[in-house]
Coordinates of C-alpha atoms and ligand atoms in Angstrom, one line a residue:
M1 CA 127.0 213.1 276.6
R2 CA 129.8 214.9 275.1
T3 CA 132.3 212.2 275.5
I4 CA 130.1 209.5 274.2
K5 CA 128.9 211.6 271.3
G6 CA 132.6 212.2 270.4
L7 CA 133.4 208.6 270.7
L8 CA 130.6 207.6 268.4
V9 CA 131.8 209.8 265.5
S10 CA 135.5 209.0 265.9
A11 CA 136.8 205.8 264.5
A12 CA 137.9 203.2 267.0
G13 CA 141.5 202.1 266.9
T14 CA 142.2 198.4 266.9
Q15 CA 143.3 198.7 270.5
G16 CA 139.9 200.0 271.5
L17 CA 139.3 203.1 273.6
S18 CA 141.8 204.5 275.9
R19 CA 141.3 204.1 279.7
Q20 CA 140.6 207.8 280.0
Q21 CA 137.9 207.6 277.3
Q22 CA 136.4 204.6 279.0
A23 CA 136.4 206.2 282.3
A24 CA 134.8 209.4 281.0
A25 CA 132.1 207.5 279.1
A26 CA 131.4 205.4 282.2
R27 CA 131.0 208.6 284.2
E28 CA 128.6 210.0 281.7
L29 CA 126.5 206.9 281.7
I30 CA 126.3 207.0 285.5
R31 CA 125.4 210.6 285.5
T32 CA 122.8 210.7 282.7
A33 CA 121.3 207.2 282.9
G34 CA 122.2 206.0 286.3
L35 CA 124.0 203.0 284.9
A36 CA 126.8 201.5 287.0
V37 CA 129.1 200.6 284.1
Y38 CA 132.2 198.4 284.3
E39 CA 134.7 200.8 282.9
A40 CA 136.9 198.3 281.2
S41 CA 134.0 197.0 279.2
V42 CA 133.3 200.3 277.5
S43 CA 133.8 199.7 273.8
Q44 CA 133.0 201.0 270.4
A45 CA 131.6 199.0 267.6
E46 CA 130.0 200.0 264.3
G47 CA 128.8 203.4 265.3
A48 CA 127.6 202.3 268.7
L49 CA 129.0 202.4 272.2
L50 CA 128.8 199.2 274.2
A51 CA 129.2 198.6 277.9
L52 CA 128.3 196.2 280.6
A53 CA 126.4 197.6 283.6
R54 CA 125.6 196.1 287.0
D55 CA 121.9 196.2 287.8
G56 CA 121.4 194.9 291.3
R57 CA 122.7 191.3 291.1
A58 CA 122.0 191.2 287.3
R59 CA 124.1 192.6 284.5
R60 CA 122.9 194.4 281.4
L61 CA 124.4 195.2 278.1
V62 CA 124.2 198.9 277.4
V63 CA 124.1 200.2 273.8
V64 CA 124.3 203.9 272.9
A65 CA 124.0 205.2 269.4
E66 CA 123.0 208.3 267.5
P67 CA 119.3 208.3 266.8
G68 CA 118.5 205.7 264.1
G69 CA 122.0 204.4 264.4
M70 CA 121.3 201.4 266.7
P71 CA 122.6 198.2 265.3
N72 CA 118.9 197.4 264.8
D73 CA 118.8 195.1 261.9
R74 CA 122.3 194.0 262.1
V75 CA 122.4 190.3 261.7
G76 CA 124.3 188.7 264.6
L77 CA 125.2 185.0 264.8
C78 CA 123.7 182.8 267.4
G79 CA 125.9 179.9 268.3
N80 CA 123.2 177.3 269.0
K81 CA 121.2 177.7 265.9
E82 CA 121.8 175.6 262.8
P83 CA 121.6 177.5 259.5
R84 CA 118.5 177.1 257.6
A85 CA 119.2 175.4 254.3
S86 CA 117.7 178.2 252.2
A87 CA 119.7 180.9 254.0
R88 CA 122.9 179.0 253.8
A89 CA 124.3 180.1 250.4
A90 CA 122.8 183.6 250.3
A91 CA 123.1 185.1 253.7
R92 CA 126.1 183.5 255.3
P93 CA 128.0 186.2 257.1
P94 CA 131.7 185.7 257.6
A95 CA 132.2 183.8 260.8
G96 CA 135.0 183.9 263.2
P97 CA 136.5 180.6 264.3
G98 CA 134.2 180.4 267.4
I99 CA 131.0 181.0 265.7
V100 CA 128.5 178.6 264.2
H101 CA 126.3 180.0 261.5
G102 CA 122.8 180.9 262.5
H103 CA 120.8 184.1 262.2
L104 CA 119.8 186.4 264.9
A105 CA 118.7 190.0 264.6
F106 CA 120.5 191.9 267.4
G107 CA 118.5 195.1 267.2
P108 CA 115.0 193.7 268.2
L109 CA 116.6 192.4 271.4
I110 CA 117.3 195.9 272.5
R111 CA 114.2 196.8 274.4
D112 CA 114.0 199.5 276.9
R113 CA 115.1 202.2 274.5
H114 CA 115.0 205.9 275.1
R115 CA 116.3 209.2 273.8
I116 CA 118.7 211.0 275.9
D117 CA 119.3 214.7 275.3
V118 CA 122.3 216.2 276.9
D119 CA 124.0 219.5 275.9
N120 CA 121.7 219.7 272.8
T121 CA 122.8 216.2 271.7
A122 CA 120.2 213.6 271.2
L123 CA 121.4 210.0 271.6
E124 CA 119.5 206.7 271.8
L125 CA 120.2 204.4 274.7
G126 CA 119.0 200.9 275.1
T127 CA 119.8 197.9 277.3
L128 CA 119.6 194.1 277.0
P129 CA 119.5 191.6 279.8
V130 CA 122.7 189.5 279.8
G131 CA 121.6 186.3 278.2
H132 CA 122.4 183.9 275.4
E133 CA 121.0 186.0 272.5
A134 CA 122.8 189.1 273.7
A135 CA 126.0 187.1 274.1
C136 CA 125.7 185.9 270.5
G137 CA 125.1 189.5 269.3
L138 CA 128.1 190.8 271.4
R139 CA 130.4 188.1 269.9
Q140 CA 129.4 189.3 266.5
L141 CA 129.9 193.0 267.2
L142 CA 133.1 192.6 269.3
A143 CA 135.2 189.8 267.9
W144 CA 137.4 189.7 271.0
T145 CA 134.5 188.5 273.1
A146 CA 134.4 185.3 271.0
P147 CA 136.9 182.5 271.5
Q148 CA 139.8 181.9 269.0
V149 CA 141.9 179.0 267.9
V150 CA 145.1 179.5 270.0
G151 CA 147.6 177.2 268.3
L152 CA 151.0 176.5 269.6
R153 CA 151.2 179.2 272.3
R154 CA 151.6 178.6 276.0
S155 CA 148.2 178.5 277.5
V156 CA 146.3 177.9 280.6
G157 CA 142.8 176.4 281.1
L158 CA 140.7 178.2 283.7
G159 CA 137.7 176.0 284.3
D160 CA 134.9 178.0 285.9
R161 CA 132.1 175.8 287.4
L162 CA 130.2 178.8 288.8
G163 CA 130.2 181.0 285.8
L164 CA 131.5 184.1 287.7
A165 CA 135.2 183.6 287.8
T166 CA 136.4 184.9 284.4
P167 CA 137.3 188.4 285.5
G168 CA 139.5 187.0 288.3
H169 CA 141.0 184.4 286.0
L170 CA 142.0 187.1 283.5
R171 CA 143.7 189.1 286.2
A172 CA 145.7 186.0 287.1
V173 CA 146.9 185.7 283.5
Q174 CA 147.5 189.4 282.8
G175 CA 151.0 190.1 281.7
S176 CA 152.1 186.4 281.8
G177 CA 152.1 185.9 278.0
C178 CA 150.0 182.8 278.5
V179 CA 146.8 182.6 276.5
P180 CA 143.8 182.0 278.8
F181 CA 141.0 179.4 278.2
P182 CA 138.3 180.9 280.4
A183 CA 135.6 178.7 278.7
Q184 CA 136.7 175.2 279.7
Q185 CA 134.3 172.6 281.0
S186 CA 134.0 168.9 280.6
I187 CA 130.8 167.1 279.8
R188 CA 131.0 165.6 283.3
E189 CA 131.3 169.0 285.0
M190 CA 128.4 170.4 283.0
T191 CA 126.3 167.4 284.0
R192 CA 127.3 167.8 287.7
T193 CA 126.6 171.6 287.7
R194 CA 123.5 171.5 285.5
R195 CA 125.0 174.0 283.0
T196 CA 124.8 173.8 279.2
P197 CA 127.7 174.4 276.8
E198 CA 126.0 177.6 275.8
Q199 CA 126.0 178.9 279.4
V200 CA 129.7 178.0 279.8
M201 CA 130.5 179.9 276.6
D202 CA 128.3 182.9 277.4
D203 CA 129.6 183.2 281.0
A204 CA 133.1 183.4 279.5
T205 CA 132.0 186.0 277.0
W206 CA 130.5 188.2 279.6
G207 CA 133.5 187.9 281.9
V208 CA 135.8 188.8 279.0
F209 CA 133.7 191.8 278.2
Q210 CA 133.4 192.9 281.8
A211 CA 137.2 192.7 282.2
G212 CA 137.8 194.3 278.8
W213 CA 140.2 191.4 277.9
R214 CA 141.0 192.2 274.3
E215 CA 144.0 189.9 273.9
G216 CA 142.1 186.8 272.8
F217 CA 141.1 183.6 274.5
G218 CA 140.6 180.0 273.8
S219 CA 137.7 177.7 274.7
D220 CA 138.0 174.0 275.6
A221 CA 135.2 171.5 275.3
D222 CA 136.9 169.2 277.7
H223 CA 136.8 165.4 278.0
L224 CA 134.5 164.6 275.1
K225 CA 133.7 160.9 274.9
E226 CA 131.1 160.6 272.3
P227 CA 130.2 162.2 268.9
A228 CA 127.1 163.8 270.6
D229 CA 129.4 165.6 273.0
I230 CA 131.2 167.2 270.0
D231 CA 127.8 168.2 268.5
A232 CA 126.6 169.9 271.6
T233 CA 129.8 171.9 272.3
D234 CA 130.4 172.7 268.7
A235 CA 127.0 174.2 268.5
A236 CA 127.8 176.4 271.5
G237 CA 130.8 177.9 269.7
F238 CA 133.7 176.0 271.3
T239 CA 136.9 176.1 269.4
M240 CA 139.1 173.5 271.1
F241 CA 137.8 170.0 271.5
T242 CA 139.5 167.6 274.0
I243 CA 138.9 164.0 272.9
D244 CA 139.1 161.6 275.7
P245 CA 139.2 158.0 274.5
G246 CA 140.0 156.8 278.1
D247 CA 137.2 154.3 278.1
H248 CA 138.9 152.5 275.3
V249 CA 142.3 152.3 277.0
R250 CA 143.2 148.8 278.3
S251 CA 145.4 149.4 281.3
D252 CA 145.4 145.7 282.0
A253 CA 147.8 145.4 279.1
D254 CA 150.6 146.5 281.5
T255 CA 150.5 143.2 283.2
M256 CA 149.5 140.8 280.5
G257 CA 151.5 137.6 280.0
G258 CA 152.9 136.4 276.7
A259 CA 149.8 134.4 275.6
S260 CA 147.4 137.3 276.3
L261 CA 149.7 139.7 274.5
S262 CA 149.7 137.5 271.4
S263 CA 145.9 136.9 271.4
G264 CA 145.3 140.5 272.3
T265 CA 147.3 141.7 269.3
D266 CA 145.4 139.4 267.0
A267 CA 142.2 140.8 268.3
L268 CA 143.0 144.4 267.7
P269 CA 140.6 146.3 265.3
W270 CA 143.1 146.2 262.4
A271 CA 140.5 147.1 259.7
E272 CA 139.6 150.3 261.6
L273 CA 143.3 151.0 262.2
E274 CA 143.6 150.8 258.4
T275 CA 146.6 148.5 258.5
S276 CA 147.4 144.8 259.2
A277 CA 149.2 143.2 262.1
A278 CA 152.0 142.4 259.7
D279 CA 152.4 145.9 258.3
F280 CA 152.1 147.4 261.8
R281 CA 155.0 145.2 263.1
K282 CA 157.0 146.1 260.1
A283 CA 156.5 149.8 260.8
Y284 CA 157.8 149.6 264.4
L285 CA 159.6 146.4 265.3
G286 CA 163.4 146.5 265.5
R287 CA 163.4 150.1 264.3
S288 CA 164.9 153.0 266.2
F289 CA 163.1 156.4 266.1
A290 CA 165.2 159.4 266.8
L291 CA 163.7 162.2 268.8
D292 CA 164.5 165.8 268.8
G293 CA 167.2 166.3 271.5
G294 CA 169.0 163.1 270.8
E295 CA 167.0 160.4 272.5
T296 CA 165.6 157.4 270.6
V297 CA 162.5 155.2 271.0
T298 CA 162.7 151.5 270.2
F299 CA 160.1 148.8 270.3
N300 CA 160.7 145.1 271.0
Q301 CA 158.0 142.5 270.5
E302 CA 156.7 142.9 274.0
T303 CA 156.6 146.7 274.4
L304 CA 155.0 147.0 270.9
A305 CA 152.3 144.4 271.8
R306 CA 151.6 146.0 275.1
A307 CA 151.4 149.5 273.7
A308 CA 149.1 148.4 270.8
I309 CA 146.7 146.5 273.0
K310 CA 146.6 149.3 275.6
Y311 CA 145.9 152.1 273.2
G312 CA 144.8 150.5 269.9
S313 CA 141.1 150.9 270.4
A314 CA 141.6 154.4 271.9
I315 CA 143.4 155.4 268.7
V316 CA 140.5 154.1 266.7
H317 CA 138.0 156.0 268.8
T318 CA 140.1 159.2 268.6
V319 CA 140.2 158.9 264.8
R320 CA 136.4 158.4 264.7
M321 CA 135.9 161.5 266.9
F322 CA 138.3 163.6 264.9
R323 CA 136.7 162.8 261.6
H324 CA 133.3 163.5 263.0
L325 CA 134.5 166.9 264.2
K326 CA 136.2 167.7 261.0
D327 CA 133.1 166.9 259.0
R328 CA 131.0 169.1 261.2
R329 CA 133.4 172.0 261.2
G330 CA 133.8 172.2 257.5
S331 CA 135.9 175.3 256.8
R332 CA 135.6 176.6 260.3
P333 CA 139.0 176.3 262.1
F334 CA 139.3 174.3 265.3
E335 CA 141.9 172.7 267.5
L336 CA 142.0 169.3 269.0
E337 CA 143.5 167.9 272.2
V338 CA 143.9 164.2 272.8
S339 CA 143.7 163.2 276.5
V340 CA 144.4 159.8 278.0
D341 CA 145.2 161.3 281.5
E342 CA 142.2 159.7 283.3
T343 CA 143.4 156.2 283.0
A344 CA 144.8 153.8 285.6
T345 CA 148.4 153.5 284.7
P346 CA 151.0 156.0 283.3
T347 CA 151.6 156.4 279.6
T348 CA 155.2 155.2 278.9
V349 CA 157.4 156.9 276.5
P350 CA 157.1 154.2 273.7
E351 CA 153.3 154.2 274.3
H352 CA 153.2 158.0 273.8
Y353 CA 155.3 157.6 270.7
L354 CA 153.0 154.9 269.3
I355 CA 149.8 156.9 270.0
A356 CA 151.2 160.0 268.2
A357 CA 152.7 158.1 265.3
E358 CA 149.5 156.2 264.7
L359 CA 147.2 159.2 265.0
K360 CA 149.4 161.0 262.5
R361 CA 149.4 158.1 260.1
L362 CA 145.6 158.1 260.3
G363 CA 145.4 161.8 259.5
V364 CA 144.5 163.2 262.9
E365 CA 145.7 166.8 263.6
W366 CA 146.0 167.9 267.1
V367 CA 147.4 170.8 269.0
S368 CA 148.0 169.2 272.4
L369 CA 148.1 165.8 274.0
A370 CA 147.7 164.8 277.7
P371 CA 149.5 161.6 278.6
R372 CA 148.9 160.0 281.9
F373 CA 152.1 161.1 283.6
T374 CA 154.0 159.2 286.2
G375 CA 153.1 159.9 289.8
E376 CA 149.8 161.0 291.2
F377 CA 147.9 164.0 289.9
E378 CA 145.2 164.0 292.5
K379 CA 142.5 166.7 292.4
G380 CA 143.1 170.0 294.2
I381 CA 146.4 169.2 295.8
D382 CA 150.1 169.2 294.9
Y383 CA 151.8 166.4 292.9
K384 CA 152.5 163.2 294.7
G385 CA 155.4 161.1 293.5
D386 CA 159.0 161.2 292.5
L387 CA 159.8 164.6 290.9
G388 CA 163.0 163.3 289.5
A389 CA 161.2 160.4 287.7
F390 CA 158.6 162.9 286.5
E391 CA 161.2 165.2 285.0
E392 CA 163.1 162.3 283.4
S393 CA 159.9 161.1 281.7
Y394 CA 158.8 164.7 280.8
V395 CA 162.0 165.3 278.9
Q396 CA 161.1 162.4 276.7
H397 CA 157.4 163.2 276.4
I398 CA 158.2 166.7 275.3
A399 CA 160.8 165.4 272.8
I400 CA 158.1 163.2 271.2
A401 CA 155.8 166.2 271.1
R402 CA 158.5 168.2 269.3
T403 CA 159.4 165.4 266.9
L404 CA 155.9 164.2 265.9
G405 CA 154.2 167.6 266.1
P406 CA 155.2 170.0 267.3
Y407 CA 152.2 169.9 269.7
K408 CA 151.8 171.0 273.3
L409 CA 151.8 168.7 276.3
S410 CA 148.7 169.2 278.3
L411 CA 148.8 169.0 282.1
H412 CA 145.4 167.8 283.3
S413 CA 144.3 167.9 286.9
G414 CA 146.7 170.8 286.9
S415 CA 145.2 172.6 289.9
D416 CA 147.7 173.1 292.7
K417 CA 150.6 171.1 291.1
F418 CA 153.0 173.7 292.3
S419 CA 156.0 171.4 292.4
V420 CA 155.7 170.3 288.7
Y421 CA 155.1 173.7 287.2
P422 CA 158.8 174.8 287.2
I423 CA 159.8 171.6 285.6
A424 CA 157.1 171.7 282.9
A425 CA 157.7 175.4 282.2
R426 CA 161.5 175.0 281.9
L427 CA 161.3 172.0 279.6
S428 CA 158.3 172.9 277.4
G429 CA 159.1 176.2 275.8
E430 CA 155.8 177.3 274.3
L431 CA 154.6 173.7 274.1
V432 CA 152.5 173.5 277.2
H433 CA 148.9 173.8 278.2
L434 CA 148.0 173.8 281.9
K435 CA 144.5 172.8 282.8
T436 CA 142.9 173.9 286.0
A437 CA 139.3 173.8 287.2
G438 CA 138.5 172.6 290.7
T439 CA 140.8 174.9 292.5
S440 CA 138.7 177.9 291.4
Y441 CA 135.6 176.4 293.0
L442 CA 137.6 176.0 296.2
E443 CA 138.7 179.7 296.1
A444 CA 135.0 180.6 295.8
L445 CA 134.4 178.7 299.0
R446 CA 137.3 180.6 300.5
V447 CA 135.3 183.8 299.8
A448 CA 132.3 182.1 301.6
A449 CA 134.5 181.2 304.6
R450 CA 135.5 184.9 304.9
K451 CA 132.3 186.6 304.1
R452 CA 129.5 184.2 304.9
P453 CA 130.7 181.8 307.7
G454 CA 127.3 180.4 308.2
L455 CA 127.0 179.4 304.6
F456 CA 130.5 177.9 304.6
R457 CA 129.7 175.9 307.7
R458 CA 126.6 174.4 306.2
I459 CA 128.4 173.5 303.0
L460 CA 131.2 171.9 305.0
Q461 CA 128.7 169.9 307.1
F462 CA 126.9 168.8 303.9
A463 CA 130.2 167.8 302.3
F464 CA 130.9 165.4 305.2
E465 CA 127.5 163.8 304.6
R466 CA 128.1 163.5 300.8
F467 CA 131.7 162.4 300.8
D468 CA 131.4 158.6 300.7
E469 CA 129.1 158.7 297.7
D470 CA 130.7 161.6 295.9
K471 CA 134.3 160.5 296.0
A472 CA 133.6 157.3 294.0
S473 CA 134.5 158.8 290.6
Y474 CA 137.6 160.6 291.8
H475 CA 141.3 159.9 292.1
I476 CA 141.9 161.2 295.6
S477 CA 143.4 160.0 298.9
A478 CA 141.6 162.3 301.4
R479 CA 141.2 161.1 305.0
I480 CA 138.2 163.0 306.1
A481 CA 138.7 162.0 309.7
A482 CA 141.6 164.6 309.6
V483 CA 139.2 167.4 308.6
P484 CA 137.8 169.5 311.5
H485 CA 134.1 169.6 311.7
P486 CA 132.4 173.1 311.4
H487 CA 131.3 173.2 315.0
A488 CA 134.9 172.7 316.1
L489 CA 136.1 175.9 314.3
Q490 CA 135.8 179.6 315.1
D491 CA 134.7 181.7 312.2
R492 CA 138.1 183.0 311.5
E493 CA 139.5 179.5 311.4
L494 CA 137.0 178.2 308.8
E495 CA 139.4 179.1 305.9
T496 CA 142.0 176.7 307.3
V497 CA 139.9 173.8 306.0
L498 CA 141.0 175.0 302.5
D499 CA 144.6 175.0 303.4
G500 CA 145.0 171.2 304.1
N501 CA 144.9 168.5 301.5
D502 CA 142.1 166.5 303.2
G503 CA 139.8 169.4 303.5
R504 CA 140.5 170.5 300.0
Q505 CA 139.6 167.1 298.6
L506 CA 136.5 166.8 300.8
L507 CA 135.2 170.1 299.4
H508 CA 136.4 169.4 295.9
V509 CA 134.7 166.1 295.2
T510 CA 131.3 167.3 296.6
Y511 CA 131.0 170.3 294.4
G512 CA 128.3 168.7 292.2
S513 CA 126.1 167.9 295.2
V514 CA 126.6 171.3 296.7
L515 CA 125.7 173.1 293.5
T516 CA 122.6 171.0 292.6
W517 CA 121.1 169.7 295.8
E518 CA 117.5 170.7 296.1
N519 CA 115.4 171.4 299.1
D520 CA 112.0 169.7 299.4
D521 CA 110.4 172.8 297.8
G522 CA 112.6 172.5 294.7
T523 CA 114.8 175.4 295.5
Y524 CA 118.5 174.9 295.6
K525 CA 120.1 174.2 299.0
F526 CA 123.2 176.2 298.4
R527 CA 123.6 177.2 294.7
D528 CA 121.7 180.5 294.7
E529 CA 123.1 181.7 298.0
L530 CA 126.6 180.9 296.9
L531 CA 126.3 182.7 293.6
E532 CA 124.6 185.7 295.1
M533 CA 127.4 185.9 297.7
L534 CA 130.0 185.8 294.9
I535 CA 128.2 188.6 293.0
D536 CA 127.8 190.7 296.2
D537 CA 131.5 190.2 297.0
E538 CA 132.8 190.1 293.5
E539 CA 135.9 192.1 294.1
E540 CA 137.0 189.7 296.9
H541 CA 136.2 186.8 294.6
Y542 CA 138.4 188.2 291.8
T543 CA 141.1 189.0 294.2
V544 CA 141.4 185.5 295.7
L545 CA 141.3 184.0 292.2
A546 CA 143.9 186.4 290.8
E547 CA 146.2 185.5 293.7
H548 CA 145.7 181.7 293.7
L549 CA 145.6 181.2 290.0
G550 CA 148.3 183.7 289.6
K551 CA 150.5 181.3 291.5
H552 CA 149.7 178.7 288.9
V553 CA 150.4 180.9 285.9
Q554 CA 153.5 182.6 287.3
P555 CA 156.0 179.8 286.7
F556 CA 154.9 179.7 283.0
A557 CA 155.2 183.5 282.5
R558 CA 157.6 184.7 280.0
Ligands
ZN1 ZN1 141.7 165.7 282.4

């Protein structure tokens, strides 16, 4: 193990090992220990060499050190453990932004240790199964495997419902200048896929490690609706929190008549808004607010009342969530997104202005905001609507974001919205966050269509059976009568189901059922088979993801 021995005694540069060093070390690990190592993962930390190895369908963390030099008693940080009161003051190691304090000895986890003697050099090699504790230890040893606060940089959310997509996602982002958020999942998605926030975070960590992505990444606890959602995702180490006060938005305000507007205004939670109806009117009525770029926003009695009724309670809820989060985080940095995208009617320009101005007055700090844009952002397909109207409103939304922030505009349901990307990219500068998720699940099904036609046929048939029930919570327009049934397709035609809007939406909205449906004996109907297929054909999976998500990212590349 000449290479490894040499690497252990030489200091690692901040850029990590060179590709040649990684390749040589990987070759030695294969030769001397039979470990099929992902070359890009080979890293050096605190006198040890770390790498990720494939072991059948499982993965293992490999640690090599000089005898006695294993990071045995090194204290790692485990994201889901609360600090014990007694340990708090004395033994608090410095934490990165993504790390919650808690104590975990990394060394004892390394079982399966043995001496290796090659060329008169004795080294100790151990492996750990890839799991939560190992992920916590890894995030401590290699800071780049933990998420960071991203701030006002162009970024793209890459939701991964299967936990295996991150290496492909990172290829899609490579060289674009956009910061990836490979850990991004909403509470609803985690419920539907039966995954925990820890699993989402850990899967991203392992994917980042496997791919050797050292450029940093964000993590988005998406669509949080209650304080308990904050607690669960904060404990797992998330760094961005997307607050969704959508349940408190009153879209019926759009069509209220005069009497309802006036009684609705009186009934607003003024105490919680920490103002009075009179002071509120004074702050907005008859005033003109100049925006960066020359536009202005004005409120008359009616637009002000409508905006206040529509979003007043949502503002209160967002403030409550922000303060809860801030209390919890203490000195640990975090970033916040506010999303009102999942509501019935578009957020008008004055409404966006009012939301932002009020949140600011109430002390909320946020990095991005997702208005409900004009037009239809249906799941898994391109934008439907008037692109001219979209652009016209986007110009004003981004002007508000520059004026009252700056903060980023966040494009939710951003999968496959190819016609809006050039507009958003051109007008936003750095101030844009694109959020995708469902499209990556569809690309995983594309791999199934190519590699396991039988599995794909069964999933498609099941989707037809589930569609009526599963579509209920979605904003879609699919006509499933237009989707070919599996028996009508040759194997090589199966993939075409994923190329039409109706087929995409049929398969998109049924993901939860597909991933969690159980047979009578308690085994999963599709889940394990699908995941095993993606592991067996991981290169194909990464390739289709890199290609398809690359098309999403490319318009935003610098
Ligand atoms: Zn959303």
